[in-house]
mmCIF file of N, CA and C in Angstrom:
data_model
loop_
_atom_site.group_PDB
_atom_site.id
_atom_site.type_symbol
_atom_site.label_atom_id
_atom_site.label_comp_id
_atom_site.label_asym_id
_atom_site.label_seq_id
_atom_site.Cartn_x
_atom_site.Cartn_y
_atom_site.Cartn_z
ATOM 1 N N MET A 1 85.604 49.918 -55.189
ATOM 2 C CA MET A 1 85.694 49.638 -54.350
ATOM 3 C C MET A 1 86.620 50.311 -53.140
ATOM 4 N N SER A 2 86.276 50.531 -51.841
ATOM 5 C CA SER A 2 87.430 51.587 -51.617
ATOM 6 C C SER A 2 87.730 50.598 -49.791
ATOM 7 N N ALA A 3 88.912 51.183 -49.752
ATOM 8 C CA ALA A 3 89.195 50.408 -49.475
ATOM 9 C C ALA A 3 88.733 49.377 -47.346
ATOM 10 N N HIS A 4 87.638 50.458 -47.234
ATOM 11 C CA HIS A 4 87.174 50.550 -45.676
ATOM 12 C C HIS A 4 85.678 49.318 -46.040
ATOM 13 N N SER A 5 85.187 49.379 -47.470
ATOM 14 C CA SER A 5 83.753 48.150 -47.148
ATOM 15 C C SER A 5 84.569 46.784 -47.144
ATOM 16 N N ALA A 6 82.742 45.741 -46.521
ATOM 17 C CA ALA A 6 82.957 45.316 -46.557
ATOM 18 C C ALA A 6 83.452 44.419 -47.814
ATOM 19 N N PRO A 7 83.350 42.654 -47.286
ATOM 20 C CA PRO A 7 83.861 41.836 -49.091
ATOM 21 C C PRO A 7 82.608 41.263 -49.174
ATOM 22 N N PRO A 8 82.431 41.269 -50.879
ATOM 23 C CA PRO A 8 81.193 41.079 -50.968
ATOM 24 C C PRO A 8 80.770 39.657 -50.408
ATOM 25 N N THR A 9 79.447 39.346 -50.235
ATOM 26 C CA THR A 9 79.474 38.354 -49.751
ATOM 27 C C THR A 9 78.056 37.692 -50.781
ATOM 28 N N ARG A 10 77.571 35.959 -49.899
ATOM 29 C CA ARG A 10 76.513 35.038 -50.840
ATOM 30 C C ARG A 10 76.006 36.095 -50.992
ATOM 31 N N HIS A 11 74.326 35.507 -51.205
ATOM 32 C CA HIS A 11 73.730 35.576 -51.560
ATOM 33 C C HIS A 11 72.696 34.290 -50.101
ATOM 34 N N GLU A 12 73.478 33.741 -49.555
ATOM 35 C CA GLU A 12 73.073 32.621 -48.608
ATOM 36 C C GLU A 12 73.558 33.112 -47.406
ATOM 37 N N ASP A 13 74.578 33.739 -47.004
ATOM 38 C CA ASP A 13 75.272 33.982 -46.682
ATOM 39 C C ASP A 13 74.853 36.052 -45.269
ATOM 40 N N GLN A 14 73.253 35.476 -45.990
ATOM 41 C CA GLN A 14 72.883 36.822 -45.246
ATOM 42 C C GLN A 14 71.685 36.184 -44.719
ATOM 43 N N ARG A 15 71.600 35.778 -43.376
ATOM 44 C CA ARG A 15 69.757 35.629 -43.410
ATOM 45 C C ARG A 15 69.831 36.679 -42.346
ATOM 46 N N ALA A 16 68.567 37.108 -42.797
ATOM 47 C CA ALA A 16 67.961 37.941 -41.119
ATOM 48 C C ALA A 16 67.278 36.962 -40.190
ATOM 49 N N ILE A 17 67.108 35.724 -40.242
ATOM 50 C CA ILE A 17 66.930 35.013 -38.605
ATOM 51 C C ILE A 17 67.673 33.527 -38.920
ATOM 52 N N ALA A 18 68.445 33.602 -37.615
ATOM 53 C CA ALA A 18 68.180 32.240 -37.364
ATOM 54 C C ALA A 18 67.624 29.955 -38.475
ATOM 55 N N PRO A 19 68.989 29.799 -38.786
ATOM 56 C CA PRO A 19 68.238 28.696 -39.870
ATOM 57 C C PRO A 19 67.722 27.254 -39.327
ATOM 58 N N ILE A 20 66.147 27.441 -38.797
ATOM 59 C CA ILE A 20 65.181 26.368 -38.473
ATOM 60 C C ILE A 20 65.551 24.910 -38.213
ATOM 61 N N ARG A 21 65.951 24.536 -37.360
ATOM 62 C CA ARG A 21 66.395 22.771 -36.871
ATOM 63 C C ARG A 21 65.360 22.081 -36.374
ATOM 64 N N TRP A 22 65.154 21.543 -36.736
ATOM 65 C CA TRP A 22 64.146 20.356 -36.456
ATOM 66 C C TRP A 22 64.189 19.849 -35.520
ATOM 67 N N SER A 23 62.736 19.361 -34.049
ATOM 68 C CA SER A 23 64.068 19.027 -33.145
ATOM 69 C C SER A 23 62.642 16.589 -33.863
ATOM 70 N N LYS A 24 63.494 15.567 -33.134
ATOM 71 C CA LYS A 24 63.640 14.391 -33.273
ATOM 72 C C LYS A 24 62.744 14.149 -31.928
ATOM 73 N N PRO A 25 61.277 14.080 -32.702
ATOM 74 C CA PRO A 25 60.676 13.065 -31.794
ATOM 75 C C PRO A 25 61.644 12.035 -30.831
ATOM 76 N N ASN A 26 61.406 11.369 -30.286
ATOM 77 C CA ASN A 26 62.480 10.200 -29.203
ATOM 78 C C ASN A 26 60.511 9.238 -29.881
ATOM 79 N N GLY A 27 61.269 8.448 -28.603
ATOM 80 C CA GLY A 27 60.399 6.756 -29.126
ATOM 81 C C GLY A 27 59.367 7.150 -28.290
ATOM 82 N N GLY A 28 59.278 7.749 -27.481
ATOM 83 C CA GLY A 28 58.538 8.133 -26.685
ATOM 84 C C GLY A 28 57.669 8.411 -26.410
ATOM 85 N N THR A 29 58.013 9.372 -27.692
ATOM 86 C CA THR A 29 56.940 9.843 -27.709
ATOM 87 C C THR A 29 56.193 9.807 -28.634
ATOM 88 N N VAL A 30 57.106 9.576 -29.537
ATOM 89 C CA VAL A 30 55.844 8.806 -30.622
ATOM 90 C C VAL A 30 55.083 7.878 -30.525
ATOM 91 N N VAL A 31 55.464 7.115 -29.091
ATOM 92 C CA VAL A 31 54.371 6.181 -28.989
ATOM 93 C C VAL A 31 52.640 6.602 -27.958
ATOM 94 N N ALA A 32 52.973 8.531 -27.231
ATOM 95 C CA ALA A 32 52.139 8.515 -26.912
ATOM 96 C C ALA A 32 51.077 9.180 -28.054
ATOM 97 N N LEU A 33 52.014 9.617 -28.150
ATOM 98 C CA LEU A 33 50.674 10.543 -29.979
ATOM 99 C C LEU A 33 50.096 9.055 -30.532
ATOM 100 N N LEU A 34 50.630 8.134 -30.885
ATOM 101 C CA LEU A 34 50.032 6.873 -31.379
ATOM 102 C C LEU A 34 48.973 5.832 -30.767
ATOM 103 N N ILE A 35 49.003 6.612 -29.442
ATOM 104 C CA ILE A 35 47.989 6.659 -28.857
ATOM 105 C C ILE A 35 47.441 6.598 -27.813
ATOM 106 N N TRP A 36 47.287 8.485 -28.013
ATOM 107 C CA TRP A 36 45.869 9.437 -28.875
ATOM 108 C C TRP A 36 45.322 9.175 -29.386
ATOM 109 N N VAL A 37 45.922 8.786 -30.538
ATOM 110 C CA VAL A 37 45.756 8.152 -32.054
ATOM 111 C C VAL A 37 44.461 7.410 -32.107
ATOM 112 N N VAL A 38 44.715 6.184 -31.331
ATOM 113 C CA VAL A 38 43.608 5.109 -30.655
ATOM 114 C C VAL A 38 42.966 5.143 -29.855
ATOM 115 N N GLY A 39 43.018 6.603 -28.824
ATOM 116 C CA GLY A 39 41.402 6.887 -28.425
ATOM 117 C C GLY A 39 41.326 7.712 -29.038
ATOM 118 N N LEU A 40 41.812 7.919 -29.741
ATOM 119 C CA LEU A 40 40.461 9.454 -30.509
ATOM 120 C C LEU A 40 39.078 7.717 -31.494
ATOM 121 N N LEU A 41 40.406 7.424 -32.232
ATOM 122 C CA LEU A 41 39.230 5.970 -33.634
ATOM 123 C C LEU A 41 38.276 5.532 -32.426
ATOM 124 N N LEU A 42 38.956 5.219 -31.254
ATOM 125 C CA LEU A 42 37.831 4.331 -29.972
ATOM 126 C C LEU A 42 36.965 5.334 -29.856
ATOM 127 N N GLY A 43 37.029 6.549 -29.361
ATOM 128 C CA GLY A 43 35.568 7.378 -29.093
ATOM 129 C C GLY A 43 35.309 7.806 -30.311
ATOM 130 N N ALA A 44 35.810 7.845 -31.403
ATOM 131 C CA ALA A 44 34.837 8.577 -32.033
ATOM 132 C C ALA A 44 34.447 8.063 -33.453
ATOM 133 N N LEU A 45 35.177 7.184 -33.136
ATOM 134 C CA LEU A 45 34.447 5.819 -35.096
ATOM 135 C C LEU A 45 33.908 4.860 -34.155
ATOM 136 N N VAL A 46 33.658 3.892 -33.249
ATOM 137 C CA VAL A 46 33.403 2.937 -32.097
ATOM 138 C C VAL A 46 31.519 3.641 -31.828
ATOM 139 N N PRO A 47 31.526 4.610 -32.095
ATOM 140 C CA PRO A 47 30.374 5.268 -31.304
ATOM 141 C C PRO A 47 29.224 5.642 -33.214
ATOM 142 N N LEU A 48 30.407 5.726 -33.638
ATOM 143 C CA LEU A 48 29.905 6.453 -34.290
ATOM 144 C C LEU A 48 29.327 4.594 -35.158
ATOM 145 N N VAL A 49 29.331 3.812 -35.371
ATOM 146 C CA VAL A 49 29.439 3.333 -35.816
ATOM 147 C C VAL A 49 28.679 1.754 -35.318
ATOM 148 N N LEU A 50 28.322 2.218 -34.112
ATOM 149 C CA LEU A 50 26.619 1.750 -33.155
ATOM 150 C C LEU A 50 26.154 2.592 -33.051
ATOM 151 N N LEU A 51 25.557 3.763 -33.220
ATOM 152 C CA LEU A 51 24.929 4.503 -33.523
ATOM 153 C C LEU A 51 24.422 5.376 -34.725
ATOM 154 N N GLY A 52 25.159 5.165 -35.310
ATOM 155 C CA GLY A 52 24.679 6.348 -36.745
ATOM 156 C C GLY A 52 24.709 7.773 -36.508
ATOM 157 N N VAL A 53 25.400 8.085 -37.767
ATOM 158 C CA VAL A 53 25.657 9.860 -37.648
ATOM 159 C C VAL A 53 23.968 10.403 -37.784
ATOM 160 N N ASP A 54 23.380 9.934 -38.107
ATOM 161 C CA ASP A 54 21.932 11.282 -36.942
ATOM 162 C C ASP A 54 21.169 11.143 -35.948
ATOM 163 N N PRO A 55 21.541 12.325 -36.163
ATOM 164 C CA PRO A 55 21.622 11.797 -33.908
ATOM 165 C C PRO A 55 19.822 11.497 -33.605
ATOM 166 N N TYR A 56 18.390 11.938 -34.878
ATOM 167 C CA TYR A 56 17.387 11.921 -34.844
ATOM 168 C C TYR A 56 16.917 10.530 -34.806
ATOM 169 N N GLN A 57 18.066 9.558 -35.931
ATOM 170 C CA GLN A 57 17.461 7.995 -35.197
ATOM 171 C C GLN A 57 17.634 7.805 -33.977
ATOM 172 N N GLY A 58 16.306 6.502 -33.978
ATOM 173 C CA GLY A 58 16.588 6.397 -33.116
ATOM 174 C C GLY A 58 17.748 4.831 -32.708
ATOM 175 N N ALA A 59 18.785 4.371 -31.248
ATOM 176 C CA ALA A 59 18.364 3.694 -30.891
ATOM 177 C C ALA A 59 18.656 3.027 -29.917
ATOM 178 N N SER A 60 18.669 1.676 -29.279
ATOM 179 C CA SER A 60 18.347 1.335 -28.311
ATOM 180 C C SER A 60 19.384 1.735 -27.103
ATOM 181 N N THR A 61 18.504 1.497 -25.953
ATOM 182 C CA THR A 61 19.243 2.133 -24.308
ATOM 183 C C THR A 61 21.342 1.851 -24.233
ATOM 184 N N ALA A 62 20.911 -0.219 -25.314
ATOM 185 C CA ALA A 62 22.130 -0.458 -24.558
ATOM 186 C C ALA A 62 22.669 -0.370 -25.359
ATOM 187 N N ARG A 63 23.548 0.034 -26.721
ATOM 188 C CA ARG A 63 23.328 0.500 -27.174
ATOM 189 C C ARG A 63 23.902 2.316 -27.666
ATOM 190 N N ILE A 64 23.363 3.295 -26.515
ATOM 191 C CA ILE A 64 23.623 4.593 -26.853
ATOM 192 C C ILE A 64 24.294 4.267 -25.166
ATOM 193 N N VAL A 65 24.626 3.566 -24.453
ATOM 194 C CA VAL A 65 25.617 3.516 -23.194
ATOM 195 C C VAL A 65 26.848 2.662 -23.338
ATOM 196 N N THR A 66 27.031 1.491 -24.704
ATOM 197 C CA THR A 66 27.725 1.692 -24.968
ATOM 198 C C THR A 66 28.493 2.443 -25.612
ATOM 199 N N GLY A 67 27.779 3.502 -27.450
ATOM 200 C CA GLY A 67 28.905 4.517 -27.342
ATOM 201 C C GLY A 67 29.216 4.380 -26.341
ATOM 202 N N LEU A 68 28.352 5.475 -25.325
ATOM 203 C CA LEU A 68 28.820 6.388 -24.629
ATOM 204 C C LEU A 68 30.054 6.000 -23.451
ATOM 205 N N SER A 69 29.852 4.789 -23.837
ATOM 206 C CA SER A 69 31.112 4.127 -22.918
ATOM 207 C C SER A 69 32.804 3.978 -24.022
ATOM 208 N N PHE A 70 31.867 3.880 -24.751
ATOM 209 C CA PHE A 70 33.148 3.925 -25.857
ATOM 210 C C PHE A 70 34.032 5.051 -25.779
ATOM 211 N N THR A 71 33.237 6.177 -25.982
ATOM 212 C CA THR A 71 33.290 7.241 -26.077
ATOM 213 C C THR A 71 33.769 8.099 -24.866
ATOM 214 N N LEU A 72 33.264 7.788 -24.389
ATOM 215 C CA LEU A 72 34.101 8.043 -22.359
ATOM 216 C C LEU A 72 35.785 7.466 -22.071
ATOM 217 N N VAL A 73 35.743 5.847 -22.654
ATOM 218 C CA VAL A 73 37.168 5.568 -22.380
ATOM 219 C C VAL A 73 38.392 6.069 -22.891
ATOM 220 N N GLY A 74 37.115 5.980 -24.310
ATOM 221 C CA GLY A 74 38.256 6.647 -25.598
ATOM 222 C C GLY A 74 39.001 8.293 -24.913
ATOM 223 N N ALA A 75 37.897 9.124 -23.807
ATOM 224 C CA ALA A 75 38.290 9.731 -23.560
ATOM 225 C C ALA A 75 39.042 10.032 -22.553
ATOM 226 N N LEU A 76 39.948 9.027 -21.692
ATOM 227 C CA LEU A 76 41.184 8.653 -21.075
ATOM 228 C C LEU A 76 41.795 7.818 -21.113
ATOM 229 N N VAL A 77 41.976 6.973 -22.914
ATOM 230 C CA VAL A 77 42.698 6.828 -22.936
ATOM 231 C C VAL A 77 44.043 8.076 -23.663
ATOM 232 N N MET A 78 43.074 9.327 -24.144
ATOM 233 C CA MET A 78 43.606 9.846 -24.862
ATOM 234 C C MET A 78 43.839 10.617 -24.149
ATOM 235 N N VAL A 79 43.071 10.974 -23.367
ATOM 236 C CA VAL A 79 44.145 12.171 -21.819
ATOM 237 C C VAL A 79 45.782 11.166 -21.029
ATOM 238 N N PHE A 80 45.417 9.706 -20.702
ATOM 239 C CA PHE A 80 46.092 8.934 -20.646
ATOM 240 C C PHE A 80 47.439 9.127 -21.482
ATOM 241 N N SER A 81 47.563 9.343 -22.701
ATOM 242 C CA SER A 81 48.301 9.925 -23.600
ATOM 243 C C SER A 81 49.089 10.803 -23.198
ATOM 244 N N ALA A 82 47.843 11.801 -23.267
ATOM 245 C CA ALA A 82 48.807 12.786 -22.601
ATOM 246 C C ALA A 82 49.658 13.471 -21.510
ATOM 247 N N TYR A 83 49.529 12.907 -20.802
ATOM 248 C CA TYR A 83 49.860 12.544 -18.893
ATOM 249 C C TYR A 83 51.296 11.961 -19.629
ATOM 250 N N LEU A 84 51.769 10.961 -20.657
ATOM 251 C CA LEU A 84 52.732 10.296 -21.238
ATOM 252 C C LEU A 84 53.511 10.753 -21.766
ATOM 253 N N LEU A 85 52.790 11.938 -22.419
ATOM 254 C CA LEU A 85 53.152 13.305 -22.916
ATOM 255 C C LEU A 85 53.866 14.524 -22.965
ATOM 256 N N TYR A 86 53.065 14.183 -21.802
ATOM 257 C CA TYR A 86 54.055 16.347 -20.793
ATOM 258 C C TYR A 86 54.529 14.879 -19.667
ATOM 259 N N ARG A 87 55.610 14.320 -19.029
ATOM 260 C CA ARG A 87 55.695 13.283 -18.451
ATOM 261 C C ARG A 87 57.405 13.475 -19.155
ATOM 262 N N LYS A 88 56.778 12.512 -20.994
ATOM 263 C CA LYS A 88 57.722 12.550 -21.513
ATOM 264 C C LYS A 88 58.616 13.929 -22.319
ATOM 265 N N THR A 89 58.354 15.065 -22.528
ATOM 266 C CA THR A 89 58.917 16.036 -23.165
ATOM 267 C C THR A 89 58.645 17.310 -21.491
ATOM 268 N N GLY A 90 58.183 16.968 -21.215
ATOM 269 C CA GLY A 90 58.043 18.518 -19.894
ATOM 270 C C GLY A 90 57.218 19.488 -20.545
ATOM 271 N N SER A 91 56.844 19.293 -21.883
ATOM 272 C CA SER A 91 55.855 20.234 -21.808
ATOM 273 C C SER A 91 53.900 21.005 -22.098
ATOM 274 N N ILE A 92 54.322 21.846 -21.072
ATOM 275 C CA ILE A 92 53.085 21.909 -20.908
ATOM 276 C C ILE A 92 52.085 22.131 -22.126
ATOM 277 N N GLY A 93 52.419 22.873 -23.388
ATOM 278 C CA GLY A 93 52.248 22.898 -24.075
ATOM 279 C C GLY A 93 51.771 22.057 -24.843
ATOM 280 N N ALA A 94 52.481 21.524 -24.548
ATOM 281 C CA ALA A 94 52.135 19.734 -25.466
ATOM 282 C C ALA A 94 50.979 18.795 -24.305
ATOM 283 N N ALA A 95 50.864 18.499 -23.075
ATOM 284 C CA ALA A 95 49.130 17.991 -22.196
ATOM 285 C C ALA A 95 48.461 18.639 -22.498
ATOM 286 N N ILE A 96 49.087 20.019 -23.273
ATOM 287 C CA ILE A 96 47.564 20.716 -23.582
ATOM 288 C C ILE A 96 46.393 20.682 -24.618
ATOM 289 N N LEU A 97 47.256 21.086 -25.780
ATOM 290 C CA LEU A 97 47.133 19.801 -27.097
ATOM 291 C C LEU A 97 46.583 18.228 -26.982
ATOM 292 N N ALA A 98 46.568 17.844 -25.346
ATOM 293 C CA ALA A 98 46.590 16.535 -26.697
ATOM 294 C C ALA A 98 44.999 16.538 -25.153
ATOM 295 N N PHE A 99 44.855 17.420 -23.879
ATOM 296 C CA PHE A 99 44.031 17.589 -22.962
ATOM 297 C C PHE A 99 43.352 17.714 -22.913
ATOM 298 N N VAL A 100 42.323 18.603 -24.038
ATOM 299 C CA VAL A 100 42.112 19.906 -24.222
ATOM 300 C C VAL A 100 40.825 18.839 -25.579
ATOM 301 N N PRO A 101 41.295 18.229 -26.274
ATOM 302 C CA PRO A 101 40.021 17.269 -27.779
ATOM 303 C C PRO A 101 39.426 16.109 -26.494
ATOM 304 N N SER A 102 40.896 15.171 -25.589
ATOM 305 C CA SER A 102 39.124 14.801 -24.442
ATOM 306 C C SER A 102 38.911 15.230 -24.325
ATOM 307 N N PHE A 103 39.523 16.356 -23.533
ATOM 308 C CA PHE A 103 37.582 16.723 -23.428
ATOM 309 C C PHE A 103 36.395 17.097 -23.958
ATOM 310 N N VAL A 104 36.891 17.301 -25.240
ATOM 311 C CA VAL A 104 35.872 18.032 -26.294
ATOM 312 C C VAL A 104 34.613 16.423 -26.435
ATOM 313 N N MET A 105 36.079 15.146 -26.166
ATOM 314 C CA MET A 105 35.810 13.721 -26.832
ATOM 315 C C MET A 105 34.698 14.325 -26.209
ATOM 316 N N GLY A 106 34.917 13.969 -24.092
ATOM 317 C CA GLY A 106 33.976 13.076 -23.165
ATOM 318 C C GLY A 106 32.449 14.012 -23.098
ATOM 319 N N VAL A 107 32.320 15.691 -23.760
ATOM 320 C CA VAL A 107 31.369 16.224 -23.335
ATOM 321 C C VAL A 107 30.759 15.913 -25.244
ATOM 322 N N LEU A 108 31.323 15.831 -25.588
ATOM 323 C CA LEU A 108 30.654 14.926 -27.332
ATOM 324 C C LEU A 108 30.008 14.155 -27.110
ATOM 325 N N GLY A 109 30.659 12.973 -26.180
ATOM 326 C CA GLY A 109 29.294 12.196 -26.393
ATOM 327 C C GLY A 109 28.351 12.132 -24.761
ATOM 328 N N ILE A 110 28.843 13.044 -24.092
ATOM 329 C CA ILE A 110 27.518 13.332 -23.143
ATOM 330 C C ILE A 110 26.299 13.417 -24.264
ATOM 331 N N LEU A 111 26.648 14.447 -25.044
ATOM 332 C CA LEU A 111 25.760 15.805 -25.674
ATOM 333 C C LEU A 111 25.031 14.140 -26.666
ATOM 334 N N MET A 112 25.523 13.433 -27.693
ATOM 335 C CA MET A 112 25.707 12.552 -28.732
ATOM 336 C C MET A 112 24.210 11.655 -27.163
ATOM 337 N N THR A 113 24.557 11.317 -26.122
ATOM 338 C CA THR A 113 23.263 10.023 -25.741
ATOM 339 C C THR A 113 22.289 10.879 -25.495
ATOM 340 N N THR A 114 22.401 12.079 -25.016
ATOM 341 C CA THR A 114 21.448 13.172 -24.923
ATOM 342 C C THR A 114 20.018 13.283 -25.700
ATOM 343 N N MET A 115 21.434 14.063 -27.126
ATOM 344 C CA MET A 115 20.686 13.625 -28.615
ATOM 345 C C MET A 115 19.502 12.700 -28.941
ATOM 346 N N LYS A 116 20.144 11.250 -28.335
ATOM 347 C CA LYS A 116 19.380 9.423 -29.251
ATOM 348 C C LYS A 116 18.582 9.851 -28.154
ATOM 349 N N THR A 117 19.478 9.805 -26.124
ATOM 350 C CA THR A 117 17.715 9.798 -25.256
ATOM 351 C C THR A 117 16.821 10.570 -26.661
ATOM 352 N N LEU A 118 17.238 11.534 -25.876
ATOM 353 C CA LEU A 118 15.521 12.619 -25.960
ATOM 354 C C LEU A 118 14.484 12.415 -27.301
ATOM 355 N N TYR A 119 16.208 12.775 -28.681
ATOM 356 C CA TYR A 119 14.980 13.319 -29.615
ATOM 357 C C TYR A 119 15.220 11.665 -30.839
ATOM 358 N N GLY A 120 15.523 10.171 -29.970
ATOM 359 C CA GLY A 120 15.611 9.142 -31.104
ATOM 360 C C GLY A 120 14.061 8.567 -30.792
ATOM 361 N N SER A 121 14.020 8.134 -32.352
ATOM 362 C CA SER A 121 11.810 7.993 -32.398
ATOM 363 C C SER A 121 12.582 6.416 -32.299
#
């Protein structure tokens, strides 16, 4: 070994990248995410139970309107929680990840209503 070479180091000390530091969510972020999940369940499961999974299965107008109402209320709860998440974290990425499924939930509710109205027997 020459006098100019570096001293031998352990393999663990030679890292190519910095170690990952996981963020620890605070209570407000967890609450916003739980509200988002409640909105998802409200907007998806209640209409599923009311109307069934078959788009060609008929349903009464009252059930269709009730299913659409629950879907849109669930989407609004998801949007509200996305806004809370954005206000809590300040991250627009978190807000976009929460807003996009909310919009999709509303569109799927409108498609569900159209299918049940037009093709339900």
